[in-house]
Short mmCIF file of C-alpha atoms and ligand atoms in Angstrom, two decimals:
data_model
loop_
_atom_site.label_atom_id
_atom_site.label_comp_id
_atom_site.label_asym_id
_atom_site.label_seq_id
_atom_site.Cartn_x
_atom_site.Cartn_y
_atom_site.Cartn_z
CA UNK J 23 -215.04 106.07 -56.31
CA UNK J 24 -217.65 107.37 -58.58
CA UNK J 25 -218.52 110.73 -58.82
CA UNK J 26 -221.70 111.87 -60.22
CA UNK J 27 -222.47 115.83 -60.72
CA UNK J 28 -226.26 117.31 -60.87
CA UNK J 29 -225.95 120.97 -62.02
CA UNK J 30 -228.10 123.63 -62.57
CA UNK J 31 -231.04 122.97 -60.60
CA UNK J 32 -232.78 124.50 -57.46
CA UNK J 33 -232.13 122.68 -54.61
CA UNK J 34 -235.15 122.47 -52.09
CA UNK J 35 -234.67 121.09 -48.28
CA UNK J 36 -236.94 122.05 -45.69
CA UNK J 37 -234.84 124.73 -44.53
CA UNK J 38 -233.60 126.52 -48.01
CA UNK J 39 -233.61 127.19 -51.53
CA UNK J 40 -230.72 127.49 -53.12
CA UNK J 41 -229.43 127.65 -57.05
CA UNK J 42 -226.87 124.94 -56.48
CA UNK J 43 -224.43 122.23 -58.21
CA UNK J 44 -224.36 119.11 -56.31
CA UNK J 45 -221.00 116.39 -56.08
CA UNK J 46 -222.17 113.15 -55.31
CA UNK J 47 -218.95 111.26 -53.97
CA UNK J 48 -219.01 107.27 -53.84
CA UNK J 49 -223.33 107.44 -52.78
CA UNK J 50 -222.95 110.35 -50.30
CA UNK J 51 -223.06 114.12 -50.73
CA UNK J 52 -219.49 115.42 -50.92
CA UNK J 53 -220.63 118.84 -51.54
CA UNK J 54 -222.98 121.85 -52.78
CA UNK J 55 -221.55 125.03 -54.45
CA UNK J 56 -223.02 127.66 -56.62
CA UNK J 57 -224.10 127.04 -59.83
CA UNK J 58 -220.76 127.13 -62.45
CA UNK J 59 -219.11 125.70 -59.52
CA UNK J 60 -218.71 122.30 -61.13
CA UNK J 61 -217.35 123.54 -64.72
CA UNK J 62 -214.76 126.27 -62.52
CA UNK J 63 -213.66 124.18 -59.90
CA UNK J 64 -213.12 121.11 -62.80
CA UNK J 65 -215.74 119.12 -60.41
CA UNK J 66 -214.60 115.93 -62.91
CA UNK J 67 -217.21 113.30 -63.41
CA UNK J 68 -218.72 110.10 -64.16
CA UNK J 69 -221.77 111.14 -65.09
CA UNK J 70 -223.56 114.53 -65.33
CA UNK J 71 -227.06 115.35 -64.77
CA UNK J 72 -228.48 118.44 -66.29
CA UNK J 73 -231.20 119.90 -63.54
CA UNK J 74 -231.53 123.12 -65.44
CA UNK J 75 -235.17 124.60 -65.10
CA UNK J 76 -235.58 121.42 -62.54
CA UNK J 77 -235.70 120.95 -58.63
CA UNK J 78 -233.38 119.19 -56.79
CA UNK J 79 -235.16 117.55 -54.11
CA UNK J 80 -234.14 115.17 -51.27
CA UNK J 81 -235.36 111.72 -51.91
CA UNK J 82 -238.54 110.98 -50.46
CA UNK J 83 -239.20 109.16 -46.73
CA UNK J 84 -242.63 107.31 -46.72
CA UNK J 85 -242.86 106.21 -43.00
CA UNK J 86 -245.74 104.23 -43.52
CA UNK J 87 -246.17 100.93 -45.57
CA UNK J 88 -247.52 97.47 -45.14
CA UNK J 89 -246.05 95.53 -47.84
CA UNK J 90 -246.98 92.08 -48.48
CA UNK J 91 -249.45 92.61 -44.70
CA UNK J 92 -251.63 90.24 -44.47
CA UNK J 93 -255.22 91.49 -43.56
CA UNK J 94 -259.11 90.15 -43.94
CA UNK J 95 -257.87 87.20 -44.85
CA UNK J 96 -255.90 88.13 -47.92
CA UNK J 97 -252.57 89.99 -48.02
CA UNK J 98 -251.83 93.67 -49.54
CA UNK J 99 -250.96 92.78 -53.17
CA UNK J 100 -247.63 95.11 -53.74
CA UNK J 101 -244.59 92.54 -52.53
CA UNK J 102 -241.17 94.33 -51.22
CA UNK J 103 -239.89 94.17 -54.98
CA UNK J 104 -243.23 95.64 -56.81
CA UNK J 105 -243.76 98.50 -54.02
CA UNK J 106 -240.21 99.38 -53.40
CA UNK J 107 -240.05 99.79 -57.00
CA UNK J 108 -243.27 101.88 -57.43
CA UNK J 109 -241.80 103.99 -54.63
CA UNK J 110 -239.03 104.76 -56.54
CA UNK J 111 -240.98 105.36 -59.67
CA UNK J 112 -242.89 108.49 -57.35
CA UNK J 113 -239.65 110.42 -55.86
CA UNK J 114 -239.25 108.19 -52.55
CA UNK J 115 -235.92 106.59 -51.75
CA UNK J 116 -236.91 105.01 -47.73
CA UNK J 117 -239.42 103.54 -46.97
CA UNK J 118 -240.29 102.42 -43.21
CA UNK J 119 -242.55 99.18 -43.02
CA UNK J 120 -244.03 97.66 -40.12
CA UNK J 121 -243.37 94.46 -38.89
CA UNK J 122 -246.00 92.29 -37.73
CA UNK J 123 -245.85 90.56 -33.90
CA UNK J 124 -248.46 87.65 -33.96
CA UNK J 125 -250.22 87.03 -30.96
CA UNK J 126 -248.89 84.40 -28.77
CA UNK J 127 -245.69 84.71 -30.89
CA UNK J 128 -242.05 86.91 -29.91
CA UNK J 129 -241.26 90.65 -31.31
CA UNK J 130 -238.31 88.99 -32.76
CA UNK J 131 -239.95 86.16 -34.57
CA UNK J 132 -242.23 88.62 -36.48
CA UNK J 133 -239.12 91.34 -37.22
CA UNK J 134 -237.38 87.83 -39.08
CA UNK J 135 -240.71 87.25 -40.79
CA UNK J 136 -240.46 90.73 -41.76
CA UNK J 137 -236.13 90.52 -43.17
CA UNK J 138 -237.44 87.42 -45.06
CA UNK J 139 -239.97 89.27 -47.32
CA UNK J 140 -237.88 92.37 -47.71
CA UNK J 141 -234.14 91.52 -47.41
CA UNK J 142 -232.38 90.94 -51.11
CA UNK J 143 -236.06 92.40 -52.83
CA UNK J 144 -236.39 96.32 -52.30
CA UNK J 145 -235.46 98.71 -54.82
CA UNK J 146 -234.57 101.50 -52.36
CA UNK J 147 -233.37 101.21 -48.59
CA UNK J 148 -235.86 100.51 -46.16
CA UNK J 149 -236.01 99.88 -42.25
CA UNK J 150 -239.07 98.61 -40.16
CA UNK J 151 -241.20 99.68 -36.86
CA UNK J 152 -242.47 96.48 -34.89
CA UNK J 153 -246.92 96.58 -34.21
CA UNK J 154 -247.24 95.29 -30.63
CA UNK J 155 -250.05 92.57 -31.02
CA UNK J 156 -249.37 90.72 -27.76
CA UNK J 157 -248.06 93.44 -24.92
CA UNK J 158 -247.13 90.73 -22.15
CA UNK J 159 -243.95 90.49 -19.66
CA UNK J 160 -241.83 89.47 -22.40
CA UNK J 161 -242.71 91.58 -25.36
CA UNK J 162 -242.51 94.51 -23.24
CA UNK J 163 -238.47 93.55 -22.02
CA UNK J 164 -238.01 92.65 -26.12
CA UNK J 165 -239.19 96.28 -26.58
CA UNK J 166 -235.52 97.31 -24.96
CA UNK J 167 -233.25 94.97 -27.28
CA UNK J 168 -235.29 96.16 -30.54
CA UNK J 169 -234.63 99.70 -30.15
CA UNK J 170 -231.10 99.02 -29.37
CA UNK J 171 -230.77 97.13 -32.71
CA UNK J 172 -232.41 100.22 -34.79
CA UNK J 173 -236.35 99.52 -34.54
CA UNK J 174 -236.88 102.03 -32.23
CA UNK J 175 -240.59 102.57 -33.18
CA UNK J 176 -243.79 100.54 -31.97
CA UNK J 177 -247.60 100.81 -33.21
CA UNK J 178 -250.44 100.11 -30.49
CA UNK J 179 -253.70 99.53 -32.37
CA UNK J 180 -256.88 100.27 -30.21
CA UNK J 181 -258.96 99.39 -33.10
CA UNK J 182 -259.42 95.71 -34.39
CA UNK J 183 -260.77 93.63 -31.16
CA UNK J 184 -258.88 90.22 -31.51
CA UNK J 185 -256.71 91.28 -34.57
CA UNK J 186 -254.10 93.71 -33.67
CA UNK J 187 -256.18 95.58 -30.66
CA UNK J 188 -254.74 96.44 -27.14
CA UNK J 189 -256.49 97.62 -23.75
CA UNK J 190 -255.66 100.50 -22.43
CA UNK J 191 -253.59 98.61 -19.59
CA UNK J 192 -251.42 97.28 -21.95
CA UNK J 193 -250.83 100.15 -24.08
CA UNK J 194 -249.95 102.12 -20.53
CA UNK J 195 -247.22 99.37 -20.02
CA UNK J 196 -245.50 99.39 -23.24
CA UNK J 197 -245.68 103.81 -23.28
CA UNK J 198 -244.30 103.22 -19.97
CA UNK J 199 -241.55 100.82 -21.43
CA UNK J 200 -240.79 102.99 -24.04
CA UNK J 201 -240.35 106.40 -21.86
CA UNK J 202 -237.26 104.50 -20.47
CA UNK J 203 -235.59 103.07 -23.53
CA UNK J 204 -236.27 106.17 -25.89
CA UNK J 205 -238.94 104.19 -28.03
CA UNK J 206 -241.45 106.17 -30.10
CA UNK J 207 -245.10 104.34 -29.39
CA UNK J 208 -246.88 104.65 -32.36
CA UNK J 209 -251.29 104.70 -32.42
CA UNK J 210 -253.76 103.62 -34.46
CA UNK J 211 -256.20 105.67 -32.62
CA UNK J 212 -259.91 104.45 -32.66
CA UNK J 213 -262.19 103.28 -30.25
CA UNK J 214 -262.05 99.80 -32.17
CA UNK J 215 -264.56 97.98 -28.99
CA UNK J 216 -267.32 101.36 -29.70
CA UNK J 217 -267.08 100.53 -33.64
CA UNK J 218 -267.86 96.84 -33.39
CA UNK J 219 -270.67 97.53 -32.08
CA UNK J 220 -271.71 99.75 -34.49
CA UNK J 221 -270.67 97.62 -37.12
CA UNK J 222 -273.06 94.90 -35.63
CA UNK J 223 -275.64 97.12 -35.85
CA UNK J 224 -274.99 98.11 -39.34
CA UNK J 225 -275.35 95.17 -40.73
CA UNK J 226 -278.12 94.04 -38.64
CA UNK J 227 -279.84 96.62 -40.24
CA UNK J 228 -279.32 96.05 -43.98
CA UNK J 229 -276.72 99.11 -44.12
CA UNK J 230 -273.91 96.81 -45.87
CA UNK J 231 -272.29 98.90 -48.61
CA UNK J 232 -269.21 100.50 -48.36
CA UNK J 233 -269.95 103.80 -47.31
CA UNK J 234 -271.20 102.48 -44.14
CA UNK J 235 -267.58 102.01 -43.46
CA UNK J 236 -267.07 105.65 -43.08
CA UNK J 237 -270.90 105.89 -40.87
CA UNK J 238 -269.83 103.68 -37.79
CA UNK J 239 -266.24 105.00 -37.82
CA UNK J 240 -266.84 107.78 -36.46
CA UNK J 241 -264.81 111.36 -35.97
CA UNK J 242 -265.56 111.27 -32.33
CA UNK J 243 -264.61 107.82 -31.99
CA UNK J 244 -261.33 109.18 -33.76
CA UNK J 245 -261.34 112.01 -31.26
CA UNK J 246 -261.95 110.25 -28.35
CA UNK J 247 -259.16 107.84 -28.85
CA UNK J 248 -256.83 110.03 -30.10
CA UNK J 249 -257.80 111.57 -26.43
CA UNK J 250 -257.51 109.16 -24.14
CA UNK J 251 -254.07 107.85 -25.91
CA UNK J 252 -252.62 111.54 -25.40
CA UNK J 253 -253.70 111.17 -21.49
CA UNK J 254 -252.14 107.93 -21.38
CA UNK J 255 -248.72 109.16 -23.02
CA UNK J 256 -248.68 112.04 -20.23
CA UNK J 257 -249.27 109.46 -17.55
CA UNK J 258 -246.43 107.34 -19.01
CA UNK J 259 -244.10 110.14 -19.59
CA UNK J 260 -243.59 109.15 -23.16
CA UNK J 261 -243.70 110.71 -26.34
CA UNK J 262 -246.77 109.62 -28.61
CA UNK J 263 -247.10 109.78 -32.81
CA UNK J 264 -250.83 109.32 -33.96
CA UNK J 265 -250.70 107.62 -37.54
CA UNK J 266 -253.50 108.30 -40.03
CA UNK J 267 -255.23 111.31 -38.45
CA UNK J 268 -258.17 111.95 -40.60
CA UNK J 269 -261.04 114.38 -38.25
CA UNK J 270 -260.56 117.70 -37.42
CA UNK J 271 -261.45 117.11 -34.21
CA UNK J 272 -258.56 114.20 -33.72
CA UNK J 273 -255.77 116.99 -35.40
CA UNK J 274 -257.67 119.94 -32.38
CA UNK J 275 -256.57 116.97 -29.57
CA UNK J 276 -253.15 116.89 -31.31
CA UNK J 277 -252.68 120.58 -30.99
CA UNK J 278 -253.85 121.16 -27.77
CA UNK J 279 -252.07 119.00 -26.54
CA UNK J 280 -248.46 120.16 -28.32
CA UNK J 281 -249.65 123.62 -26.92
CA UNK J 282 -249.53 122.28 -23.28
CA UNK J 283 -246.15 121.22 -24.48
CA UNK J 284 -246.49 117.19 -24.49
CA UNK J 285 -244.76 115.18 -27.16
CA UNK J 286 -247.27 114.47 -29.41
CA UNK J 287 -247.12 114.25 -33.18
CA UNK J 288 -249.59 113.77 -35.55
CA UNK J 289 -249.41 112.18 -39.26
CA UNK J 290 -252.17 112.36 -42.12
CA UNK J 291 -252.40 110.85 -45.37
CA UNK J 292 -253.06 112.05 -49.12
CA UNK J 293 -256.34 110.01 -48.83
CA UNK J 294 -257.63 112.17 -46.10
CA UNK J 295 -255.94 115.55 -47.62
CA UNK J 296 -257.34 114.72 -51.68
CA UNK J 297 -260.52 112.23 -51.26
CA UNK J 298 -263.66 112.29 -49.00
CA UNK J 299 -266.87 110.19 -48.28
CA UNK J 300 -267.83 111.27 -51.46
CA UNK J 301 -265.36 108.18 -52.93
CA UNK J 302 -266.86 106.00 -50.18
CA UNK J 303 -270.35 106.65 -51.56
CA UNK J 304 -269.46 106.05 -55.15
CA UNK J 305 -272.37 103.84 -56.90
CA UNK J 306 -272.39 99.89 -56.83
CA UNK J 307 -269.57 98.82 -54.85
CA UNK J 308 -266.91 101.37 -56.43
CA UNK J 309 -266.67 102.56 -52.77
CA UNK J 310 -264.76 99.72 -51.39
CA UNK J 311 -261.84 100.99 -53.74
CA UNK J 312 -261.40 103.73 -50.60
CA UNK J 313 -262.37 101.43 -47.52
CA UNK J 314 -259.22 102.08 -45.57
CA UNK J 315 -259.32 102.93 -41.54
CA UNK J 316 -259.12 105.37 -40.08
CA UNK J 317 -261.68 106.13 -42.52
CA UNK J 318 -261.90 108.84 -45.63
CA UNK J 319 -264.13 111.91 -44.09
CA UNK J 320 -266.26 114.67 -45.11
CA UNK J 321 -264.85 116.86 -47.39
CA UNK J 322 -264.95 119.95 -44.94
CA UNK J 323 -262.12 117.83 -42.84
CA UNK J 324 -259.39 118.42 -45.30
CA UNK J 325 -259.07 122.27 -44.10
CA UNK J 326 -257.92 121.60 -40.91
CA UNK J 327 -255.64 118.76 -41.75
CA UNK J 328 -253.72 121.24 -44.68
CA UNK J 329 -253.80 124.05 -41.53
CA UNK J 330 -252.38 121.05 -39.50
CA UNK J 331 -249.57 120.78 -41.73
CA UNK J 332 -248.55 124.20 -42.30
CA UNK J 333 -249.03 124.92 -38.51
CA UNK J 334 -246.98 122.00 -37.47
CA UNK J 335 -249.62 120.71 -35.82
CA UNK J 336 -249.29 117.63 -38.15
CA UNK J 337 -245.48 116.83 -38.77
CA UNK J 338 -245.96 113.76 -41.26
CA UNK J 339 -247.56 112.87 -44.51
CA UNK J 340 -246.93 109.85 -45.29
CA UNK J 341 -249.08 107.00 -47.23
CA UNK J 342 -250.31 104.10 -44.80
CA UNK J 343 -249.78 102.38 -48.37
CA UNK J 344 -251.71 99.26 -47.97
CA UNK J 345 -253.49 98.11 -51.50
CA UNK J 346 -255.63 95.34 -52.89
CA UNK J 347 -256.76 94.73 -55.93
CA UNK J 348 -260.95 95.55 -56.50
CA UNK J 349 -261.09 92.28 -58.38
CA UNK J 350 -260.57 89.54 -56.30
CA UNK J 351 -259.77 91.28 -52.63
CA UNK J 352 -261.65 93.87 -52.28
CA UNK J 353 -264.73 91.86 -53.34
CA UNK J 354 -264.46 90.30 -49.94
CA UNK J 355 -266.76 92.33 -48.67
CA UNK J 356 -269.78 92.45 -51.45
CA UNK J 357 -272.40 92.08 -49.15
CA UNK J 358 -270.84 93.26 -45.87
CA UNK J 359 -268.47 96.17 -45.74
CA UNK J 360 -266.33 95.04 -42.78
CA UNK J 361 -264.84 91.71 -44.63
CA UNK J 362 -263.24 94.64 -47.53
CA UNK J 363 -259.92 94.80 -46.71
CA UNK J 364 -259.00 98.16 -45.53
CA UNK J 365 -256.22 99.74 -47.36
CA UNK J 366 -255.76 102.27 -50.23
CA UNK J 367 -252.52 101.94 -52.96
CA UNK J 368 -250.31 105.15 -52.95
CA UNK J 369 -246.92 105.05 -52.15
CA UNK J 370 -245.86 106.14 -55.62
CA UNK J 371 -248.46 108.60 -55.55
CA UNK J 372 -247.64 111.08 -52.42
CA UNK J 373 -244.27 113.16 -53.35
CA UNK J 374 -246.50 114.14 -56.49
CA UNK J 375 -249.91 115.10 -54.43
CA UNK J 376 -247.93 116.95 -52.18
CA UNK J 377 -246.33 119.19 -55.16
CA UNK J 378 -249.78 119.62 -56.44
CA UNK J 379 -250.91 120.82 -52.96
CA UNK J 380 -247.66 123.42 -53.47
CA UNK J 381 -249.15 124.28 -57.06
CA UNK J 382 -252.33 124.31 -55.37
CA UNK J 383 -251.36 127.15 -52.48
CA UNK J 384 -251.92 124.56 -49.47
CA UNK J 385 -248.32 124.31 -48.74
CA UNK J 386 -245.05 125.99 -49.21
CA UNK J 387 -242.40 123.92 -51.35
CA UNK J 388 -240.10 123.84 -48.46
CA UNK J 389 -242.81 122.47 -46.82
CA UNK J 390 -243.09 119.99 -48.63
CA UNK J 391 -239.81 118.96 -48.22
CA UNK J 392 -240.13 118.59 -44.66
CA UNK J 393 -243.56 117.07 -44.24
CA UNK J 394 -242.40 114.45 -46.62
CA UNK J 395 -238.63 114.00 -46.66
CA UNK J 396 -236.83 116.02 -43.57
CA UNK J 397 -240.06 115.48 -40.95
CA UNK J 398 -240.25 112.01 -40.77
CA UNK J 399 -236.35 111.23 -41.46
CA UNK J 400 -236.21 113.29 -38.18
CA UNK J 401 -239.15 111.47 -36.23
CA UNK J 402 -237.51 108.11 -37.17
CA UNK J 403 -234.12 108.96 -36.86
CA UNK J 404 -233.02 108.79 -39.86
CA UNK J 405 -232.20 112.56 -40.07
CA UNK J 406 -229.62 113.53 -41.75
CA UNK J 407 -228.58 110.42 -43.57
CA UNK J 408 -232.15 110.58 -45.38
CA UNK J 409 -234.34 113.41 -45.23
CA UNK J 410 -232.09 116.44 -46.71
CA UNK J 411 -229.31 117.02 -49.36
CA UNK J 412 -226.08 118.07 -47.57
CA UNK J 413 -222.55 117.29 -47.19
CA UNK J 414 -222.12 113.77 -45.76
CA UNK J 415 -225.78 112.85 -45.99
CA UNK J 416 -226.66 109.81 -48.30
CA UNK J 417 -227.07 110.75 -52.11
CA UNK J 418 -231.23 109.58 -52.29
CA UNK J 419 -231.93 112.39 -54.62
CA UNK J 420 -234.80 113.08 -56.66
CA UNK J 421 -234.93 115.70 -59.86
CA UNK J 422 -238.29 117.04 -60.17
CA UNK J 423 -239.71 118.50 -62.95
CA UNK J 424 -242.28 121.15 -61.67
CA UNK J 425 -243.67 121.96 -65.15
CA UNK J 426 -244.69 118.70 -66.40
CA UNK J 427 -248.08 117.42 -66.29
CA UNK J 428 -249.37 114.39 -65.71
CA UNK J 429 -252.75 111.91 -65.21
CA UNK J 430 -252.65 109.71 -62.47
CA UNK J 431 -254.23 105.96 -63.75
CA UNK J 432 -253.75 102.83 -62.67
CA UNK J 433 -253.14 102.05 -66.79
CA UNK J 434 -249.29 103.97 -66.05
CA UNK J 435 -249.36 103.07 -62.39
CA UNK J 436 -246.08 100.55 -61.05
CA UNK J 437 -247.90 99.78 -58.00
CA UNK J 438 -249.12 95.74 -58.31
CA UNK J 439 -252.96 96.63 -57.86
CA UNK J 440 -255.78 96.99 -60.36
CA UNK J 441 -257.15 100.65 -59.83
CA UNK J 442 -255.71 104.28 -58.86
CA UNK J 443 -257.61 105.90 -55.53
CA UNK J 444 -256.84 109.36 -58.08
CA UNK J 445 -257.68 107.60 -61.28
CA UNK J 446 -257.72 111.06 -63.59
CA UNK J 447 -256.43 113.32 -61.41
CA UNK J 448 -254.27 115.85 -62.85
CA UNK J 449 -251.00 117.05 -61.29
CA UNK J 450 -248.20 119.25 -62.11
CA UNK J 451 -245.24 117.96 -61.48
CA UNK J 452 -243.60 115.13 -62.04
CA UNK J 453 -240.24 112.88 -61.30
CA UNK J 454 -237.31 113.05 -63.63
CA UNK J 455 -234.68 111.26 -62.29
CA UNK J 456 -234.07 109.29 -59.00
CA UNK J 457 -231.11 108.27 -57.47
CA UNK J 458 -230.25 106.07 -54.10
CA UNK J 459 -226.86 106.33 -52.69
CA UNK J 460 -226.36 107.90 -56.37
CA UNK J 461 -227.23 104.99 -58.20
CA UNK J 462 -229.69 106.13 -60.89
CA UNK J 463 -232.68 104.46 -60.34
CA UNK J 464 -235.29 106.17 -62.59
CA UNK J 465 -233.37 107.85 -65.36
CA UNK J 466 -235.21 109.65 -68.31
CA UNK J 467 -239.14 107.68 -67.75
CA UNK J 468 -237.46 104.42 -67.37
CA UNK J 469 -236.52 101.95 -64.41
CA UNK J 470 -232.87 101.44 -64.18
CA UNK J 471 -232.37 99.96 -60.61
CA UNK J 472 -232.53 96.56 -59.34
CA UNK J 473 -234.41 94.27 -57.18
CA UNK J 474 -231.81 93.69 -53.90
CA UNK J 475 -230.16 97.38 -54.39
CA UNK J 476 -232.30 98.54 -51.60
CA UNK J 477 -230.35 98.50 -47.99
CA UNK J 478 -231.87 97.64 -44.51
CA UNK J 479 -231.73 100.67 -42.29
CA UNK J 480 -231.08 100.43 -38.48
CA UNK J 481 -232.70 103.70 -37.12
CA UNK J 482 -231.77 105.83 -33.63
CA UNK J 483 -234.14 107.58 -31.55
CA UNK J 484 -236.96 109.48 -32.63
CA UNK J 485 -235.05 113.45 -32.92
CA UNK J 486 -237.88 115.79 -32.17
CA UNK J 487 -237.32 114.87 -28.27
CA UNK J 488 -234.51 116.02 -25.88
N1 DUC Z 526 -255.46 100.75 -41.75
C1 DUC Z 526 -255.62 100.41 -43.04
O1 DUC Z 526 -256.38 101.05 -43.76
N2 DUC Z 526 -254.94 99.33 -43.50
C2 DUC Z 526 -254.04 98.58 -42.75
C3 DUC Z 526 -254.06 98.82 -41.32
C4 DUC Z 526 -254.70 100.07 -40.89
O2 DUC Z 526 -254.60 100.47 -39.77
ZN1 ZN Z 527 -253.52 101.97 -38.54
ZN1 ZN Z 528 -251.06 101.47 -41.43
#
């Protein structure tokens, strides 16, 4: 069995801070002991990692991803292999995608379609959630076998009429499903029906460029469905997670609503914590680069979503990592902004945002740990396998140079698209090493996994509830 020692480092979880030597056993955690530890106790080893003047961080859990999801006619350009990969290169060791049901077709046939693209290519483990495009009689009873087999997580869109959308009837029906079989029910929550029409009227008008993307998306449309989903959840009995919560006024519905004590959980996104309508506006048609729904939002937004997070109003960052490339994709929609895809790159972006946000004073750095690592290992059941370094759990680890600076740019990028959403941003902070299951898979700048390393994850039941 090999043994693999990390010594000298600080380890960060979301619950401490400790100066601590870490014995990796045959890819799991055998144990942590103060520093010295390994040389007096004769800890022998394979190989040694020096973590001196470094964090020792939990790998990172990005519970949001579409690889390879096709969308607007076109398909996000970073495959299993290229995004897995890219993941890696930014700190995160799971990633949770989201398999597609096609209307008309089963849950099961899409969660194959899904195994097909990703089994044998990731670079890092990975497990899936299921999107509910089709809620009828026999989705709903599929609901029951999925979450037995380790999907135990479902997205309702009530945006995008005819694409992914669902009435409110059917979304009651599959919250009320999943308040019996221990299902988390996912939502995309817009008023999708309001927007269209707003849309229409858009581009009736001559308003075409991107920014009018943000315009007819509105923050009470955000609100309001965010809203209404929360009353539904209550009437079902079941616990609700709002993906991509952008508005202030969508993260106030998420709080009052924990403060009445209902399950609800909210996730945001570095896009709506580190950009704005001022990227939306950008001249010619550099906006579409940040077309992505729910939609980037005023500047002034970004204070409650950062009070969100450190209030645990907001339990989740994660990226909603959906890219295409400006040349060739995006340019779908010169001319009218609702054929750009919607989607931003970022997935090997977030574990380094959310340090800067630490440099920054937003968040603490065991904060970080949990909004990124712990938080949504725990909402996905994945906790405490992923999510934390501890005795038993699985050896995803991440060094972490705080010290370092870099420039983000697509020119050093790994993820397969053609621009950076933070082209030029500057962070401190950056990833050293990476292991999964203590295989080194970023060692010293360089990529030193392997396409096919990465394991499918069967996950249990979301472990905020009961
Ligand atoms: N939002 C996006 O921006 N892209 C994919 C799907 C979604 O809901
Ligand atoms: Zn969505
Ligand atoms: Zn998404």
């Amino acid at each position: 069995m090999s043994r693999t020692v990390i010594h000298g480092g600080l380890v960060v979880t979301a619950s401490d801070e400790i100066h601590a030597d870490v014995l990796i056993e045959g890819g799991r955690v055998a144990a942590l002991a103060a520093h010295g530890t390994d040389v007096a106790a004769g800890w022998s080893a394979d190989r040694r990692i020096d973590a001196t003047g470094k964090y020792v961080i939990p790998g990172g859990v990005d519970a949001h991803t579409h690889m390879e999801m096709p969308f607007g006619g076109t398909r996000a350009a970073d495959t299993f292999e290229t995004g897995t990969r890219a993941a890696a290169w930014g700190g995160t060791t799971t990633i949770v995608d989201f398999a597609i049901q096609t209307v008309g077709r089963s849950l099961q046939e899409g969660l194959d379609a899904w195994h097909v693209k990703a089994d044998g290519k990731c670079a890092i483990d990975y497990a899936f959630h299921m999107i509910l495009s089709d809620v009828n009689k026999s989705s709903l009873k599929e609901m029951d076998r999925l979450v037995a087999e380790g999907v135990t997580s479902f997205k309702l869109f009530m945006a995008y009429p005819g694409v992914f959308y669902s009435d409110d009837g059917q979304i009651l029906r599959a919250m009320q499903r999943a308040s019996g079989n221990g299902g988390l029910i996912m939502m995309h929550a817009e008023n999708g029906i309001a927007i269209d029409v707003l849309v229409e009227q858009a581009l009736a008008e001559g308003r075409t460029d991107p920014r009018h993307h943000g315009d007819v998306r509105k923050v009470a449309l955000e609100a309001e469905a965010t809203h209404r989903a929360i009353q539904l959840a209550r009437v079902a009995g079941s616990p609700l997670y709002v993906v991509h919560v952008s508005a202030d006024e969508a993260v106030a519905e998420i709080a009052a609503a924990r403060h009445r004590g209902l399950p609800v959980f909210g996730e945001t996104c570095p896009q709506y914590l580190f950009l704005s309508t001022d990227n939306l506006a950008e001249p010619g048609f550099e906006g579409a680069k940040y077309v992505c729904s729910t939609p980037l939002r005023p500047r002034e937004h970004q204070e409650a979503l950062w009070r969100g997070l450190r209030n645990n109003e907001l339990q989740v960052v994660s990226t909603d990592h959906c890219p295409f490339c400006f040349t060739g994709q995006k340019d779908l929609g010169r001319g009218d902004f609702s054929k750009i895809p919607n989607g931003l790159p970022g997935v090997e972006n977030r574990m380094d945002l959310l340090h800067q946000a630490v440099v920054d004073g937003h968040i603490s750095r065991r904060r970080w740990i949990e909004i990124a690592c712990a938080g949504p290992a725990r909402m996905f059941g994945l906790y405490p396998r992923k999510g934390t370094i501890a005795p038993g759990a699985d050896a995803d680890i991440v060094v972490y140079d705080p010290g370092t600076e870099q420039v983000l740019s697509a020119e050093t990028h790994h993820m397969d698209v053609d621009y950076s959403a933070y082209e030029g941003k500057r962070i401190t902070g950056r990833v050293e090493t990476v292991l999964s299951r203590g295989v080194p898979v970023i060692e010293k700048g360089a990529y030193v996994g392997h396409t096919g390393h990465g394991a499918y994850v069967p996950r249990g039941l979301c472990q905020y509830l009961g």
